[in-house]
PDB file of C-alpha atoms in Angstrom:
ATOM      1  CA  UNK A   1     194.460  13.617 124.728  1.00 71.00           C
ATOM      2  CA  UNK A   2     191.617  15.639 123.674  1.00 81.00           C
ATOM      3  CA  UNK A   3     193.304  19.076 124.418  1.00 82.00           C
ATOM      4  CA  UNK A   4     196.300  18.033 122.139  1.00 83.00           C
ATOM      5  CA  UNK A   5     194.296  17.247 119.413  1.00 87.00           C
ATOM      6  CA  UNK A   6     192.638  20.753 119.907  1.00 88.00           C
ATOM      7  CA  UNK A   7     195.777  21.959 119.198  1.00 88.00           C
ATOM      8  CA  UNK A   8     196.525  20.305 116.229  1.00 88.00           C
ATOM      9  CA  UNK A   9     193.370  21.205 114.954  1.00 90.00           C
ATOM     10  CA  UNK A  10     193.778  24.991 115.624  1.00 90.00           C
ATOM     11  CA  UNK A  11     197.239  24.499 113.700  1.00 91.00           C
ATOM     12  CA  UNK A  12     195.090  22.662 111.276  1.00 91.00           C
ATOM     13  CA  UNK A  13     192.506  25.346 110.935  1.00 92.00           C
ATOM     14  CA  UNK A  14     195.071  28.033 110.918  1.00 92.00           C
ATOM     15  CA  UNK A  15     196.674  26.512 108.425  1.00 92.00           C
ATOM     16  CA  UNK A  16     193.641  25.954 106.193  1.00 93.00           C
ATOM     17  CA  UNK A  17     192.690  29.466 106.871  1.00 93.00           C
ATOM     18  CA  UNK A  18     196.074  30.803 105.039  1.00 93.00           C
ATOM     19  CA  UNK A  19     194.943  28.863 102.076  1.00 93.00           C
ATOM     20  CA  UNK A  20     191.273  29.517 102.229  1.00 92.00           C
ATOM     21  CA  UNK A  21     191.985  33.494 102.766  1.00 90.00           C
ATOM     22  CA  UNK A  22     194.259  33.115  99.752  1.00 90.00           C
ATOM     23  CA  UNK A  23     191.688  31.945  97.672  1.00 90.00           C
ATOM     24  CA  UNK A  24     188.607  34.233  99.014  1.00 88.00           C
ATOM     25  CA  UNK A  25     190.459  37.364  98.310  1.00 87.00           C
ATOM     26  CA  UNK A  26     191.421  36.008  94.575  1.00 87.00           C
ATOM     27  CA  UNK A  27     187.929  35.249  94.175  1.00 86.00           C
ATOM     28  CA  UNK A  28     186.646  38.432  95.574  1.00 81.00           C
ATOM     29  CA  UNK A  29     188.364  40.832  93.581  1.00 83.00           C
ATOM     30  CA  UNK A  30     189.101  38.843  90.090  1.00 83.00           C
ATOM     31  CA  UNK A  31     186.317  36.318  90.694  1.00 83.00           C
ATOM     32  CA  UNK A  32     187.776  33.196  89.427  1.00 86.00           C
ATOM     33  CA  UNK A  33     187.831  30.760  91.241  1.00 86.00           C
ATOM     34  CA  UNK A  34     191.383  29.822  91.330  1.00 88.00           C
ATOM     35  CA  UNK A  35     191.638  25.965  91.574  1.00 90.00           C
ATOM     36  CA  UNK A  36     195.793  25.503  91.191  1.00 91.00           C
ATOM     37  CA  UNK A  37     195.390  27.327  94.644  1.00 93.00           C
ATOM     38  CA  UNK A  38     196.348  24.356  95.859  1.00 94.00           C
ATOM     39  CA  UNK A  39     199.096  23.651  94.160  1.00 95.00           C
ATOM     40  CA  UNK A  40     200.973  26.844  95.289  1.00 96.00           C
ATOM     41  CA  UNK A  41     200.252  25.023  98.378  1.00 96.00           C
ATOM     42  CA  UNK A  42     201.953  22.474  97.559  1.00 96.00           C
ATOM     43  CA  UNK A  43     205.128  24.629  95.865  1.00 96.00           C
ATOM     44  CA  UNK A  44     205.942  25.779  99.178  1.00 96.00           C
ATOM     45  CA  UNK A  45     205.542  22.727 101.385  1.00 96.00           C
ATOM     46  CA  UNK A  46     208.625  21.084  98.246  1.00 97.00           C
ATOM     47  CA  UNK A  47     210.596  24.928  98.343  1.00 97.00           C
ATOM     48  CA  UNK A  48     210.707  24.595 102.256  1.00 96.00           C
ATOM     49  CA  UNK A  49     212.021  20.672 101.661  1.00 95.00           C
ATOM     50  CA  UNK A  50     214.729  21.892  99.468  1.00 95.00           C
ATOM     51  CA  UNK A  51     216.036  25.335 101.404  1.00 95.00           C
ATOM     52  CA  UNK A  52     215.817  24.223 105.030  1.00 94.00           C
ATOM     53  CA  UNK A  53     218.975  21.942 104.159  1.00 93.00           C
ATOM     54  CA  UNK A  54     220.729  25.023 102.673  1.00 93.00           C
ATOM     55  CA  UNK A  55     219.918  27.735 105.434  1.00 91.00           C
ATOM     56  CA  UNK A  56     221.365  26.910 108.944  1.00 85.00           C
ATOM     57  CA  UNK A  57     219.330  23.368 109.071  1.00 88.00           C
ATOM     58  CA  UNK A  58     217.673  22.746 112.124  1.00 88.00           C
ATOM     59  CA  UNK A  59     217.661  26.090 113.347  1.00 92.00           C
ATOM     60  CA  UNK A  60     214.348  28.420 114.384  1.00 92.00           C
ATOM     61  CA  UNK A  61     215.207  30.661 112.727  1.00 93.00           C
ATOM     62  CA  UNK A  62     216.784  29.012 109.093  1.00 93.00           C
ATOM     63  CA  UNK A  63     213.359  27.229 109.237  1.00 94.00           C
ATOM     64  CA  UNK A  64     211.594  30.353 108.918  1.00 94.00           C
ATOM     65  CA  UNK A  65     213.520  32.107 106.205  1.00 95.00           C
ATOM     66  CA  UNK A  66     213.138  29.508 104.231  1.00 96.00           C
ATOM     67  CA  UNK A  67     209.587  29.673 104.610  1.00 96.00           C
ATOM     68  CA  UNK A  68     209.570  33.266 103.922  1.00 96.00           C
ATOM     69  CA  UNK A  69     212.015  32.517 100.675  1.00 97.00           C
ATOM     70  CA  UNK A  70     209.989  29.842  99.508  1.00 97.00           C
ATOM     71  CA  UNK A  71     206.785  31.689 100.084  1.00 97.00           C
ATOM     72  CA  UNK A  72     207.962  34.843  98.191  1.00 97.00           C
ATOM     73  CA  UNK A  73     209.146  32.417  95.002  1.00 97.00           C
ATOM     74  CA  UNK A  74     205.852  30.692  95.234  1.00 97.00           C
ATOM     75  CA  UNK A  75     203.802  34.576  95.156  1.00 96.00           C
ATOM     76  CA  UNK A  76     206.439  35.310  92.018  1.00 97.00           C
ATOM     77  CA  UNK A  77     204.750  32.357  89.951  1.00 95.00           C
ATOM     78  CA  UNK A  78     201.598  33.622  90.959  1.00 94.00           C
ATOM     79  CA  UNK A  79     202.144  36.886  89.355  1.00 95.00           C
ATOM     80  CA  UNK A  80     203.577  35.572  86.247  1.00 95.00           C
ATOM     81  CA  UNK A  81     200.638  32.870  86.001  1.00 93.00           C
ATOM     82  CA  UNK A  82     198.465  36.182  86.566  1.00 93.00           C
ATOM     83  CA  UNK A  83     200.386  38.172  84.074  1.00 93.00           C
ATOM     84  CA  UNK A  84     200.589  35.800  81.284  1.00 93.00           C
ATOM     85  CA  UNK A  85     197.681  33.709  81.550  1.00 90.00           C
ATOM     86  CA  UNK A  86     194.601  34.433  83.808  1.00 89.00           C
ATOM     87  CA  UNK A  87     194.685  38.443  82.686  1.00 87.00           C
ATOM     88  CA  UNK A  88     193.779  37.113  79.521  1.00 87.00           C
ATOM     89  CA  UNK A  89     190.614  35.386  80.890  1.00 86.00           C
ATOM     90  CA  UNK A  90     188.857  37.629  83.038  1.00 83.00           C
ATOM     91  CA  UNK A  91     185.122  38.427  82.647  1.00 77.00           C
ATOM     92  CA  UNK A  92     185.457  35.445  80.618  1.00 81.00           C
ATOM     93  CA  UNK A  93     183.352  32.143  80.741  1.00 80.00           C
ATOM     94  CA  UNK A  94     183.428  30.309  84.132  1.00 80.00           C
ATOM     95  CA  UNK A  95     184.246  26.984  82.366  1.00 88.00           C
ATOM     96  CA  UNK A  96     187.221  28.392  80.644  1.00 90.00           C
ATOM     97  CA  UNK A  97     188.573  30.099  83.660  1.00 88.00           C
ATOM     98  CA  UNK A  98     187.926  26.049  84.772  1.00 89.00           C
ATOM     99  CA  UNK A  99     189.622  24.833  82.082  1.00 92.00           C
ATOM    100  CA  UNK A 100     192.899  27.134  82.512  1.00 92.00           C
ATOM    101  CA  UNK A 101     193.035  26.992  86.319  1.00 92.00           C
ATOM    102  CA  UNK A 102     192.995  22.855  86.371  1.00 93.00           C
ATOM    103  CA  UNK A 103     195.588  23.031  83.203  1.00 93.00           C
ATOM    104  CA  UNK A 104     197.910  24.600  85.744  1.00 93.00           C
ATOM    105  CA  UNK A 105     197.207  22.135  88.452  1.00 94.00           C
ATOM    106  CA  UNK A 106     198.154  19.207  86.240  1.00 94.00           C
ATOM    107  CA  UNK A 107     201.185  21.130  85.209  1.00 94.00           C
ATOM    108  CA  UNK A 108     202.326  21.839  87.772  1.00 94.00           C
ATOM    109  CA  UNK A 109     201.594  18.177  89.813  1.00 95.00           C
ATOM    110  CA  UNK A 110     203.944  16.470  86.858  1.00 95.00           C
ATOM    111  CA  UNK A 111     206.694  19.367  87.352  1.00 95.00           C
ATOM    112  CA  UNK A 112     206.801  18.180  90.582  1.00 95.00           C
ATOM    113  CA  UNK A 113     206.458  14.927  90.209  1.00 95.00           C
ATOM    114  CA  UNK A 114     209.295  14.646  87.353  1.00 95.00           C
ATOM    115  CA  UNK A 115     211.793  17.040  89.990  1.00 94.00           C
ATOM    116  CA  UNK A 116     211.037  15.139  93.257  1.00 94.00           C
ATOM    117  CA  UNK A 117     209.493  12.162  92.038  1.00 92.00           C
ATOM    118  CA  UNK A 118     206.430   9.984  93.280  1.00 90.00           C
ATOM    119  CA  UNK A 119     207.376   9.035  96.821  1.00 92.00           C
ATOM    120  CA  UNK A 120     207.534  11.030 100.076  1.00 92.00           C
ATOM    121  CA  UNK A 121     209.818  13.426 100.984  1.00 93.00           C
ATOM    122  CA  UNK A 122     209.860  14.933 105.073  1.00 91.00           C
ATOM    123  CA  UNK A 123     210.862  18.181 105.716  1.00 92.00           C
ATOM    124  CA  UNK A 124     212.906  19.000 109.082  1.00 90.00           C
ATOM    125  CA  UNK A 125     211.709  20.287 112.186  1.00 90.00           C
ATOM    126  CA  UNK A 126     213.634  22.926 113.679  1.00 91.00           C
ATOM    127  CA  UNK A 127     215.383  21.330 116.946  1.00 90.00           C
ATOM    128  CA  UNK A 128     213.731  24.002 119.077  1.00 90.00           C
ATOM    129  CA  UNK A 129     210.364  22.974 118.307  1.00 89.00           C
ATOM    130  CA  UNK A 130     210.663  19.328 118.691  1.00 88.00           C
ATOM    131  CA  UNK A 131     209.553  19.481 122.340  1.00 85.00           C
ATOM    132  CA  UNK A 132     206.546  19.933 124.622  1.00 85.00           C
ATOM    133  CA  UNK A 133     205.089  22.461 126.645  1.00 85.00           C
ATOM    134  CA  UNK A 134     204.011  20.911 130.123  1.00 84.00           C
ATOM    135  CA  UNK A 135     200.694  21.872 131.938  1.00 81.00           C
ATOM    136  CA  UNK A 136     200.221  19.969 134.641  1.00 78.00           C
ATOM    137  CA  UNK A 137     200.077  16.665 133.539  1.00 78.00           C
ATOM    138  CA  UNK A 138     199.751  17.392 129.177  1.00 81.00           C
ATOM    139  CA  UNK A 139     202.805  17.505 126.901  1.00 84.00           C
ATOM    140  CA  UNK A 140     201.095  19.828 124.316  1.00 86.00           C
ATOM    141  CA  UNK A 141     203.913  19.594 121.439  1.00 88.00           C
ATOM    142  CA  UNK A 142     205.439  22.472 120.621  1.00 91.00           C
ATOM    143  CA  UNK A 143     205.542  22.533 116.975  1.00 91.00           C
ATOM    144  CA  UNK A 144     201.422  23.283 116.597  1.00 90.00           C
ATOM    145  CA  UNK A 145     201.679  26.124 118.963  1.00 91.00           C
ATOM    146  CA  UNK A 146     204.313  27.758 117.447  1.00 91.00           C
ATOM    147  CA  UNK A 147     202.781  27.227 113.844  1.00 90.00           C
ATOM    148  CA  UNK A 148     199.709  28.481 115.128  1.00 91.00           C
ATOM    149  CA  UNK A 149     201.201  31.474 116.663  1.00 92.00           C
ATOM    150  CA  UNK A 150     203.050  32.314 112.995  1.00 91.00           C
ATOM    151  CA  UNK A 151     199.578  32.022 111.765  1.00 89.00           C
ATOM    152  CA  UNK A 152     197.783  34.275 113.895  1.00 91.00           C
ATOM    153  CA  UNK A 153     200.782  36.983 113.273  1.00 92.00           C
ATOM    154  CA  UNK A 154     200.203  36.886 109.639  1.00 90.00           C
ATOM    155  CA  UNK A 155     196.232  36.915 110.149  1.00 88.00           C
ATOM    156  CA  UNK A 156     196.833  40.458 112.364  1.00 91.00           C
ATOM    157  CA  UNK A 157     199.092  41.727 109.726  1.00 92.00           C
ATOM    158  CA  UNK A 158     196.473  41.036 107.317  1.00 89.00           C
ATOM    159  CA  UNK A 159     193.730  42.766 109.191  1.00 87.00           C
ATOM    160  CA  UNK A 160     195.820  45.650 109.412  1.00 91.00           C
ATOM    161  CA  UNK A 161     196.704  46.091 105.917  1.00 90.00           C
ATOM    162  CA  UNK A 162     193.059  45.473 104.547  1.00 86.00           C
ATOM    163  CA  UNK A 163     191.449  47.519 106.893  1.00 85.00           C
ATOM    164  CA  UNK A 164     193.900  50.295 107.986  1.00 88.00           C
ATOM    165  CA  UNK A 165     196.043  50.745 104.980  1.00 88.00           C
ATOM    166  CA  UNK A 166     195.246  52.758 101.345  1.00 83.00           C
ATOM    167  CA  UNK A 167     195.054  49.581  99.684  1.00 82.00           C
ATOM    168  CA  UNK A 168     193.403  47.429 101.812  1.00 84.00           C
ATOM    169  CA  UNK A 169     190.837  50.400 100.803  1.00 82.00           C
ATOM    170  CA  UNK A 170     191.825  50.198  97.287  1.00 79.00           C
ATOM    171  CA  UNK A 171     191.084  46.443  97.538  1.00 80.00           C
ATOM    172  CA  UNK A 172     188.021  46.463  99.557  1.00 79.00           C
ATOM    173  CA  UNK A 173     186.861  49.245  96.722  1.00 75.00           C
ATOM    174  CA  UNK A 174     187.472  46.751  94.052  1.00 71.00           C
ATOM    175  CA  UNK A 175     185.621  43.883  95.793  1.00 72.00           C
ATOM    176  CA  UNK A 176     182.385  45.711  95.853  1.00 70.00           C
ATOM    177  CA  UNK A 177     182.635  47.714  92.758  1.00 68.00           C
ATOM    178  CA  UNK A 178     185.311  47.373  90.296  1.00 68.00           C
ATOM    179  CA  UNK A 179     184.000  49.624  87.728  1.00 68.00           C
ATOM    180  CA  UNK A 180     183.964  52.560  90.436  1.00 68.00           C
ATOM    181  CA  UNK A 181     187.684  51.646  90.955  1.00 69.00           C
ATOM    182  CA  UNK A 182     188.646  52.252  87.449  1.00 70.00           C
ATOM    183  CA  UNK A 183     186.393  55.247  87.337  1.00 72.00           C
ATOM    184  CA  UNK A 184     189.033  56.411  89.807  1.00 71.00           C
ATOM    185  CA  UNK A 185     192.233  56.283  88.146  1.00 73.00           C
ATOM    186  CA  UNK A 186     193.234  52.990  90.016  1.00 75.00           C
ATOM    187  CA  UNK A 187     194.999  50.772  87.880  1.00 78.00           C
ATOM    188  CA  UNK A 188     192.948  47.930  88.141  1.00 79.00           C
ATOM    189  CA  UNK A 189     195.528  45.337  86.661  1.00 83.00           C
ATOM    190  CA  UNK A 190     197.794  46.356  89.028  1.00 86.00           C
ATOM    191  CA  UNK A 191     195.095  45.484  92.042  1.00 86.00           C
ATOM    192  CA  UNK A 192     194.485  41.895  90.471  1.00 87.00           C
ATOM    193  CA  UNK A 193     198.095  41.114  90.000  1.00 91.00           C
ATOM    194  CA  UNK A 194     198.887  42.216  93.814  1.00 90.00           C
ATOM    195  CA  UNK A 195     195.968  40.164  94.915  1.00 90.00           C
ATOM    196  CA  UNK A 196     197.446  37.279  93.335  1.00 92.00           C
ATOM    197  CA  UNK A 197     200.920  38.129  94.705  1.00 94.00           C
ATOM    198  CA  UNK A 198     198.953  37.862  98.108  1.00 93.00           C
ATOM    199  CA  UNK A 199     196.961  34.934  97.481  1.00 93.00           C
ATOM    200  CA  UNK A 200     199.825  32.452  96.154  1.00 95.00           C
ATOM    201  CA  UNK A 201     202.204  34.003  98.865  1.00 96.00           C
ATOM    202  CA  UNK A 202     199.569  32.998 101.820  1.00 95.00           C
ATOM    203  CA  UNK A 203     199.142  29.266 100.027  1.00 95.00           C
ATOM    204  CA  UNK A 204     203.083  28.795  99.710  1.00 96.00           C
ATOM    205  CA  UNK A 205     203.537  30.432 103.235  1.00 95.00           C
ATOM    206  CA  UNK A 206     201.284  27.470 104.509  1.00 95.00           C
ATOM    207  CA  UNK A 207     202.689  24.992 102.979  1.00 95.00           C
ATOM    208  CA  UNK A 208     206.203  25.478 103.747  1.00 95.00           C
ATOM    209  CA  UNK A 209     204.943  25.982 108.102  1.00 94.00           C
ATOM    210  CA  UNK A 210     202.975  22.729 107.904  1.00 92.00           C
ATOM    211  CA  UNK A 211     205.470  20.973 105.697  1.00 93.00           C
ATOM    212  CA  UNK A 212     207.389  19.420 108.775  1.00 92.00           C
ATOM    213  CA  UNK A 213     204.265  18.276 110.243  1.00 86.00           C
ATOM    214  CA  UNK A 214     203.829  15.569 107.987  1.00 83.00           C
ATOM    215  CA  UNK A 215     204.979  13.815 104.118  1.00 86.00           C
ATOM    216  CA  UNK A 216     205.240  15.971 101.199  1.00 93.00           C
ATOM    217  CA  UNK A 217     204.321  14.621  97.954  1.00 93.00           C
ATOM    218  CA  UNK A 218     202.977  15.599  94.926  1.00 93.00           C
ATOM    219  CA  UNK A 219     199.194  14.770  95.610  1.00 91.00           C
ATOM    220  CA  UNK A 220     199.104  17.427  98.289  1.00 92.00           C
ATOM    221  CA  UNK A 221     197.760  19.882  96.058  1.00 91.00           C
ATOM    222  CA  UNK A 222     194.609  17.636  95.866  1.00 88.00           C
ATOM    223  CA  UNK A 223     194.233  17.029  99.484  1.00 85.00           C
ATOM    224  CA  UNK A 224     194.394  20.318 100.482  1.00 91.00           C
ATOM    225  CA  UNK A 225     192.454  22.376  97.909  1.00 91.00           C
ATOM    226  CA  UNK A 226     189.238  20.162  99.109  1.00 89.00           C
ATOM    227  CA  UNK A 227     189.630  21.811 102.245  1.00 90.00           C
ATOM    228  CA  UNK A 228     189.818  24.916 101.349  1.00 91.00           C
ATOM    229  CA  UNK A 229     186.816  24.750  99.428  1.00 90.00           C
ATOM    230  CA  UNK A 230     184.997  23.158 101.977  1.00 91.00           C
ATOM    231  CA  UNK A 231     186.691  26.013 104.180  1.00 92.00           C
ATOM    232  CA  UNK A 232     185.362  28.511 101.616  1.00 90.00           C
ATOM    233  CA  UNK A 233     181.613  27.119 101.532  1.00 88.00           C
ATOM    234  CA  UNK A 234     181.239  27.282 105.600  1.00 90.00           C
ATOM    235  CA  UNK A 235     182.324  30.829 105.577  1.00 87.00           C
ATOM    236  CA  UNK A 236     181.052  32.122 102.607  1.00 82.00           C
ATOM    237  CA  UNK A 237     183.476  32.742  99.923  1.00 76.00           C
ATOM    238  CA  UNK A 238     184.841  36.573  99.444  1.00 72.00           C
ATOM    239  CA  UNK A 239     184.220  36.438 103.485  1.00 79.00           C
ATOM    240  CA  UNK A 240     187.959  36.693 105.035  1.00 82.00           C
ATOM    241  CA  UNK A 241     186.473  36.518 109.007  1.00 85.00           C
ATOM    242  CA  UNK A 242     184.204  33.596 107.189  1.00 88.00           C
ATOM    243  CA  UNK A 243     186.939  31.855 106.414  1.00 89.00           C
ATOM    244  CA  UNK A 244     188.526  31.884 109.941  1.00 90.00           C
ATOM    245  CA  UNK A 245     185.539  30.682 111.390  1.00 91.00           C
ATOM    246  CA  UNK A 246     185.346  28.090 109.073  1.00 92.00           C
ATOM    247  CA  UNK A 247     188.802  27.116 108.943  1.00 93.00           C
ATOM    248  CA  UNK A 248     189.061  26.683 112.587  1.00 92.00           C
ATOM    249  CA  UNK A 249     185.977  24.737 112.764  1.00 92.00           C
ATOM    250  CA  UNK A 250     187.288  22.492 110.250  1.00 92.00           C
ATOM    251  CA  UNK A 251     190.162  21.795 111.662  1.00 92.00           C
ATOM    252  CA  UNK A 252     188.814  21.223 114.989  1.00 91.00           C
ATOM    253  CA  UNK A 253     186.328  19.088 113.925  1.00 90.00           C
ATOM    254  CA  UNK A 254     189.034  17.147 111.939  1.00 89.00           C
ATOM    255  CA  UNK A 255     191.688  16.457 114.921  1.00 88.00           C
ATOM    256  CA  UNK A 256     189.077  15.649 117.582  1.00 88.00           C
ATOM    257  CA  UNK A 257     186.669  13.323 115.635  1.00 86.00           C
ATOM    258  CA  UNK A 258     190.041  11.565 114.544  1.00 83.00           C
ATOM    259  CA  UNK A 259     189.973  10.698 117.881  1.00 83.00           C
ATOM    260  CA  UNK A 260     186.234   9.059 117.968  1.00 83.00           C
ATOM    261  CA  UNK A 261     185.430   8.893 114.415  1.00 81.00           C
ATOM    262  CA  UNK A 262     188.674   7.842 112.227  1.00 77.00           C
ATOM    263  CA  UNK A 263     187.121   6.690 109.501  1.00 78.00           C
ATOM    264  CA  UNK A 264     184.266   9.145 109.327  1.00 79.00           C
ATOM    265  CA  UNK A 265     185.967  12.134 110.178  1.00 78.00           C
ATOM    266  CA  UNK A 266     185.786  13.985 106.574  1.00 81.00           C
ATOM    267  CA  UNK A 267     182.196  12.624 106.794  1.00 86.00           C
ATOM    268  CA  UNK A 268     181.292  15.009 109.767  1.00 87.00           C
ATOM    269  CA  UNK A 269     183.042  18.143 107.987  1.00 89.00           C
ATOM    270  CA  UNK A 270     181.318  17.421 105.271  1.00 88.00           C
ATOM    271  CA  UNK A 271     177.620  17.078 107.303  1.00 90.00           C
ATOM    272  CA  UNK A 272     178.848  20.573 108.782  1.00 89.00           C
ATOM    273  CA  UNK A 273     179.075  22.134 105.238  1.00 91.00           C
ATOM    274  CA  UNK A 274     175.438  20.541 104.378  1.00 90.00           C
ATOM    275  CA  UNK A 275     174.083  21.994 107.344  1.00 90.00           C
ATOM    276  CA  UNK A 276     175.369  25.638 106.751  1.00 89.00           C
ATOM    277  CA  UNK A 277     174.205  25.291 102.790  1.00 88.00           C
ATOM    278  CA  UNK A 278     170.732  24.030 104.019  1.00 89.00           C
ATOM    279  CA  UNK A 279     170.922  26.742 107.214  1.00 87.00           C
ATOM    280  CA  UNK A 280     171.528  29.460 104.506  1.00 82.00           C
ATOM    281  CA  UNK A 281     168.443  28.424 101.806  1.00 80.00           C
ATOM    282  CA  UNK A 282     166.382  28.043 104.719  1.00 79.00           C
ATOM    283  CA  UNK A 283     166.926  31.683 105.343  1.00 68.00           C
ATOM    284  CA  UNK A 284     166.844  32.879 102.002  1.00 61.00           C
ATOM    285  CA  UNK A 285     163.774  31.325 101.484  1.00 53.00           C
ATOM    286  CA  UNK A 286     162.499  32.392 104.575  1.00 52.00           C
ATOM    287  CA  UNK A 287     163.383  36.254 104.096  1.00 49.00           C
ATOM    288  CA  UNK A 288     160.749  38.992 102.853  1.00 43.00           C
ATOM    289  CA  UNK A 289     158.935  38.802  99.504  1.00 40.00           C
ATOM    290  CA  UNK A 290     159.846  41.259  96.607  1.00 41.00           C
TER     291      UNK A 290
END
């Protein structure tokens, strides 16, 4: 019992960590904190409810074009939210970024709630995932795996591009010095709108691969953007290997204290995140005197 709910809490965490990269690299180059992060989230988890009927329906691979499709509309809102709005904001006061980014989130939550209304909806699972993988004597279900799997291919691919690629350089360069960027010829509108793209294309992408995994409604935005802060505050946020340590602890820590702990199980992610805020004072106040 205990090694399926590690799974589920690496599919957790994995999940989490699509969000909470999202968000880190938003913040990192635009620095806003973008709080209808969430509700991208929560676009794609409703997207992947309404396409999965449409594309070969209980199929591997219908699932996961759908995803994709749902995750690429979700990344074109972002951009025109970006374009429109938030370009208009930046370098701006924090509380008005505040102001703007919740506006969304509340716009958004009664879009959805006046196209899909208030209850529940369930997404299907594709037939091929509805089993088990047997070791020995565990049925580890099959659906986690392979959603953690997905996960890990898109955290690769976005190692690769950040790291090995001109503008994963071009957007490391902006995260440390933005000015220098500019100085360079870079467009650096263009930079913050792909980031953006990126960010609201990892949240949708996680919400349509988890959507199947449990009910879709249109308080999910909430529920999952607390997370991904929390996510965000373990592993420092702007950190992107941060927030893979943190999202996996979270997750992990989620799924097994369900298991011991139901009622207090938010309770002991939260007493993680005190203990790495108080961990990193300690240091700071503990470092050399200038």
């Amino acid at each position: 019992m205990v090694l399926i709910q590690l799974v589920n809490g690496l599919m957790e965490g994995m999940t989490l960590f699509l969000i909470a990269s999202g968000l880190t690299l938003i913040f990192g180059v635009t620095r806003i904190i973008n709080f209808a992060h969430g509700s991208f989230y929560m676009l794609g988890a409703f997207l992947t409810y309404e396409l999965v009927p449409l594309i070969a329906p209980g199929t591997l691979w219908g699932f996961f074009v759908a995803v994709a499709a749902s995750a690429a509309a979700v990344s074109a809102l972002g951009v025109l939210f970006e374009t429109t709005v938030l370009r208009r904001i930046y370098g701006k006061d924090g509380i008005l970024q505040l102001i703007v980014t919740v506006a969304l989130v509340l716009i958004i939550r009664d879009l959805v709630r006046m196209t899909w209304g208030a209850n529940s909806v369930s997404v299907q699972m594709p037939d091929a995932l509805m089993g088990a993988l047997v070791v020995g004597d565990t049925y580890f279900p099959l659906f986690p795996i392979a959603i953690f799997a997905a996960g890990l291919i898109v955290v690769l691919a976005m190692i690769w591009v950040i790291y090995f690629t001109r503008a994963g350089i071009l957007l490391r360069a902006g995260t440390d010095d933005r000015g220098m960027v500019a100085l360079l010829g870079v467009n650096e509108k263009l930079i913050f709108t792909a980031v953006f793209a990126a960010g609201a294309f990892l949240a949708g992408l996680a919400g349509g691969l988890s959507a199947p995994y449990g009910e879709v409604n249109y308080l999910l935005d909430t529920t999952i953007i607390v997370s991904a802060f929390i996510v965000c505050v373990i592993g420092g946020l702007g950190n992107l290997y941060g927030a893979l340590a943190g999202a996996l602890v979270v997750g992990v820590t989620k799924a097994i204290g369900v298991m011991y702990f139901p009622r207090l199980s938010m309770v002991l992610i939260f007493l993680i995140m005190a203990a790495v805020l108080i961990a990193r004072s300690m240091g700071r106040q503990g470092g050399p005197a200038r």
